[in-house]
Amino acid sequence: MGSDLRLGTLCYGCGVCTSSCPIARTNPIFDPRQILRKIIVGKEDLYLENTIWLCSMCYNCQERCPQGVPVADLIFSLRNLSCRSGSVPQAINLQLDSIRASGKTYPLDEFDMKKREKAGLPRLKEKVTDVAMLLEENL
Ligand code: SF4
Ligand code: SF4
């Protein structure tokens, strides 16, 4: 996944992406329009900014952009550049380790199980090894 960063030049800065973004609404340091601005001015080390990892990949921005800018895909491209340069934030690497070990981004404990029980939901398996296998096959 990902897109050619040059597609960012279609952006005219309307801000629809930012106003549609659930992460920008709760975390003021994340602003997809700002990311597009930096792409347009050719900020070469943009892929090193930790904020690109805050995107939840919900695609609201991409669905709504009046210019058809593939905002989420461009953020994905920046993440790919970050991975290739070996500069992925430690928190992301820890999540990857957890997925390898248990198939989950963080280990489930009794607290999580009790919350599920209260909501009338069944217990979850602590390990989903199939996910870890898929990950190994695709790396
Ligand atoms: S919605 Fe599209 S055109 Fe508007 S600021 Fe975001 S990327 Fe640019
Ligand atoms: S895909 Fe990322 S940038 Fe776009 S709206 Fe969702 S969280 Fe925000």
Short mmCIF file of C-alpha atoms and ligand atoms in Angstrom, two decimals:
data_model
loop_
_atom_site.label_atom_id
_atom_site.label_comp_id
_atom_site.label_asym_id
_atom_site.label_seq_id
_atom_site.Cartn_x
_atom_site.Cartn_y
_atom_site.Cartn_z
CA MET A 1 0.00 0.00 0.00
CA GLY A 2 1.06 3.62 -0.49
CA SER A 3 1.04 6.29 -3.17
CA ASP A 4 3.41 8.52 -5.09
CA LEU A 5 4.08 11.53 -2.86
CA ARG A 6 3.81 13.80 -5.92
CA LEU A 7 0.01 13.29 -5.77
CA GLY A 8 0.12 15.56 -2.70
CA THR A 9 0.60 18.55 -5.03
CA LEU A 10 -3.12 18.29 -5.95
CA CYS A 11 -3.93 19.59 -2.46
CA TYR A 12 -5.22 23.17 -2.28
CA GLY A 13 -5.31 23.31 1.50
CA CYS A 14 -9.08 23.36 2.13
CA GLY A 15 -8.73 21.48 5.43
CA VAL A 16 -11.54 18.97 4.82
CA CYS A 17 -9.09 16.16 5.64
CA THR A 18 -8.25 17.67 9.03
CA SER A 19 -11.86 18.44 9.92
CA SER A 20 -12.83 14.85 9.02
CA CYS A 21 -10.01 13.26 10.97
CA PRO A 22 -10.91 11.57 14.29
CA ILE A 23 -7.28 11.68 15.45
CA ALA A 24 -6.85 15.42 14.71
CA ARG A 25 -10.03 16.02 16.71
CA THR A 26 -8.52 14.52 19.84
CA ASN A 27 -4.80 15.17 19.33
CA PRO A 28 -3.82 18.69 18.20
CA ILE A 29 -0.30 17.63 17.20
CA PHE A 30 -1.75 15.54 14.35
CA ASP A 31 -2.95 17.47 11.29
CA PRO A 32 -3.22 15.76 7.88
CA ARG A 33 -3.43 19.12 6.07
CA GLN A 34 -0.08 20.06 7.63
CA ILE A 35 1.38 16.76 6.43
CA LEU A 36 0.21 17.63 2.90
CA ARG A 37 1.77 21.09 3.19
CA LYS A 38 5.09 19.50 4.11
CA ILE A 39 4.84 17.07 1.18
CA ILE A 40 4.19 20.01 -1.19
CA VAL A 41 7.19 22.00 0.05
CA GLY A 42 9.32 18.86 -0.27
CA LYS A 43 10.26 18.41 3.40
CA GLU A 44 12.77 15.63 2.90
CA ASP A 45 12.81 14.21 6.42
CA LEU A 46 9.01 14.16 6.83
CA TYR A 47 9.08 10.36 7.09
CA LEU A 48 11.11 10.73 10.30
CA GLU A 49 8.32 12.60 12.10
CA ASN A 50 6.60 10.46 14.71
CA THR A 51 3.24 12.10 13.98
CA ILE A 52 2.84 10.03 10.79
CA TRP A 53 2.31 7.01 13.08
CA LEU A 54 -0.70 8.59 14.81
CA CYS A 55 -2.99 8.09 11.79
CA SER A 56 -5.54 5.31 12.41
CA MET A 57 -5.97 4.61 8.66
CA CYS A 58 -9.72 5.19 8.85
CA TYR A 59 -9.64 6.78 5.34
CA ASN A 60 -12.20 9.52 6.20
CA CYS A 61 -9.81 12.12 4.75
CA GLN A 62 -9.24 10.23 1.53
CA GLU A 63 -12.97 9.58 0.99
CA ARG A 64 -13.81 13.26 1.48
CA CYS A 65 -10.94 15.13 -0.16
CA PRO A 66 -12.49 17.26 -2.96
CA GLN A 67 -9.24 17.01 -4.93
CA GLY A 68 -9.02 13.21 -4.77
CA VAL A 69 -5.74 13.39 -2.86
CA PRO A 70 -4.98 9.89 -1.48
CA VAL A 71 -4.20 11.35 1.94
CA ALA A 72 -4.12 8.09 3.92
CA ASP A 73 -2.16 6.30 1.19
CA LEU A 74 0.41 9.12 1.21
CA ILE A 75 0.81 8.74 4.97
CA PHE A 76 1.26 5.02 4.34
CA SER A 77 4.03 5.84 1.84
CA LEU A 78 5.77 7.96 4.46
CA ARG A 79 5.56 5.04 6.89
CA ASN A 80 7.07 2.75 4.27
CA LEU A 81 9.96 5.21 3.86
CA SER A 82 10.35 5.27 7.63
CA CYS A 83 10.49 1.44 7.76
CA ARG A 84 13.05 1.30 4.94
CA SER A 85 15.25 3.79 6.76
CA GLY A 86 15.01 1.80 10.01
CA SER A 87 13.53 4.73 11.90
CA VAL A 88 10.26 3.22 13.10
CA PRO A 89 9.32 4.48 16.60
CA GLN A 90 10.02 2.03 19.39
CA ALA A 91 6.32 1.83 20.37
CA ILE A 92 5.48 0.51 16.88
CA ASN A 93 8.25 -2.09 17.07
CA LEU A 94 6.92 -3.20 20.46
CA GLN A 95 3.46 -3.67 18.95
CA LEU A 96 5.00 -5.71 16.14
CA ASP A 97 6.78 -7.91 18.69
CA SER A 98 3.50 -8.41 20.52
CA ILE A 99 1.73 -9.39 17.27
CA ARG A 100 4.50 -11.88 16.54
CA ALA A 101 4.19 -13.35 20.03
CA SER A 102 0.41 -13.40 20.49
CA GLY A 103 -1.31 -12.09 17.36
CA LYS A 104 -2.42 -9.01 19.31
CA THR A 105 -1.07 -5.46 19.50
CA TYR A 106 -0.95 -5.74 23.29
CA PRO A 107 -1.31 -8.71 25.64
CA LEU A 108 -4.81 -9.31 27.00
CA ASP A 109 -5.12 -9.64 30.75
CA GLU A 110 -7.87 -10.40 33.27
CA PHE A 111 -8.87 -6.73 33.33
CA ASP A 112 -9.72 -6.88 29.61
CA MET A 113 -11.56 -10.19 30.05
CA LYS A 114 -13.64 -8.79 32.93
CA LYS A 115 -14.59 -5.74 30.85
CA ARG A 116 -15.78 -8.12 28.11
CA GLU A 117 -17.66 -10.26 30.61
CA LYS A 118 -19.46 -7.16 31.96
CA ALA A 119 -20.45 -6.27 28.39
CA GLY A 120 -21.81 -9.80 27.89
CA LEU A 121 -19.01 -10.75 25.49
CA PRO A 122 -17.16 -14.10 25.47
CA ARG A 123 -13.54 -14.43 26.57
CA LEU A 124 -10.98 -14.02 23.81
CA LYS A 125 -8.11 -16.39 23.14
CA GLU A 126 -4.94 -14.99 24.66
CA LYS A 127 -2.95 -15.99 21.61
CA VAL A 128 -3.97 -15.94 17.95
CA THR A 129 -1.07 -17.76 16.39
CA ASP A 130 -2.51 -17.64 12.85
CA VAL A 131 -1.98 -13.86 12.79
CA ALA A 132 1.65 -14.27 13.84
CA MET A 133 2.12 -16.92 11.11
CA LEU A 134 0.67 -14.57 8.47
CA LEU A 135 3.02 -11.85 9.59
CA GLU A 136 6.05 -14.10 9.34
CA GLU A 137 4.99 -15.27 5.86
CA ASN A 138 4.67 -11.69 4.60
CA LEU A 139 7.82 -10.20 6.03
S1 SF4 B 1 -9.00 17.65 1.89
FE1 SF4 B 1 -7.61 17.31 0.16
S2 SF4 B 1 -7.39 19.33 -0.84
FE2 SF4 B 1 -8.25 19.67 1.22
S3 SF4 B 1 -6.45 20.06 2.53
FE3 SF4 B 1 -6.90 17.88 2.67
S4 SF4 B 1 -5.65 16.91 1.09
FE4 SF4 B 1 -5.71 19.11 0.64
S1 SF4 B 2 -6.85 8.10 7.56
FE1 SF4 B 2 -5.54 9.03 9.13
S2 SF4 B 2 -5.33 11.15 8.52
FE2 SF4 B 2 -7.05 10.32 7.42
S3 SF4 B 2 -8.85 10.81 8.64
FE3 SF4 B 2 -8.20 8.75 9.24
S4 SF4 B 2 -6.82 9.04 10.96
FE4 SF4 B 2 -7.04 11.04 9.96
#
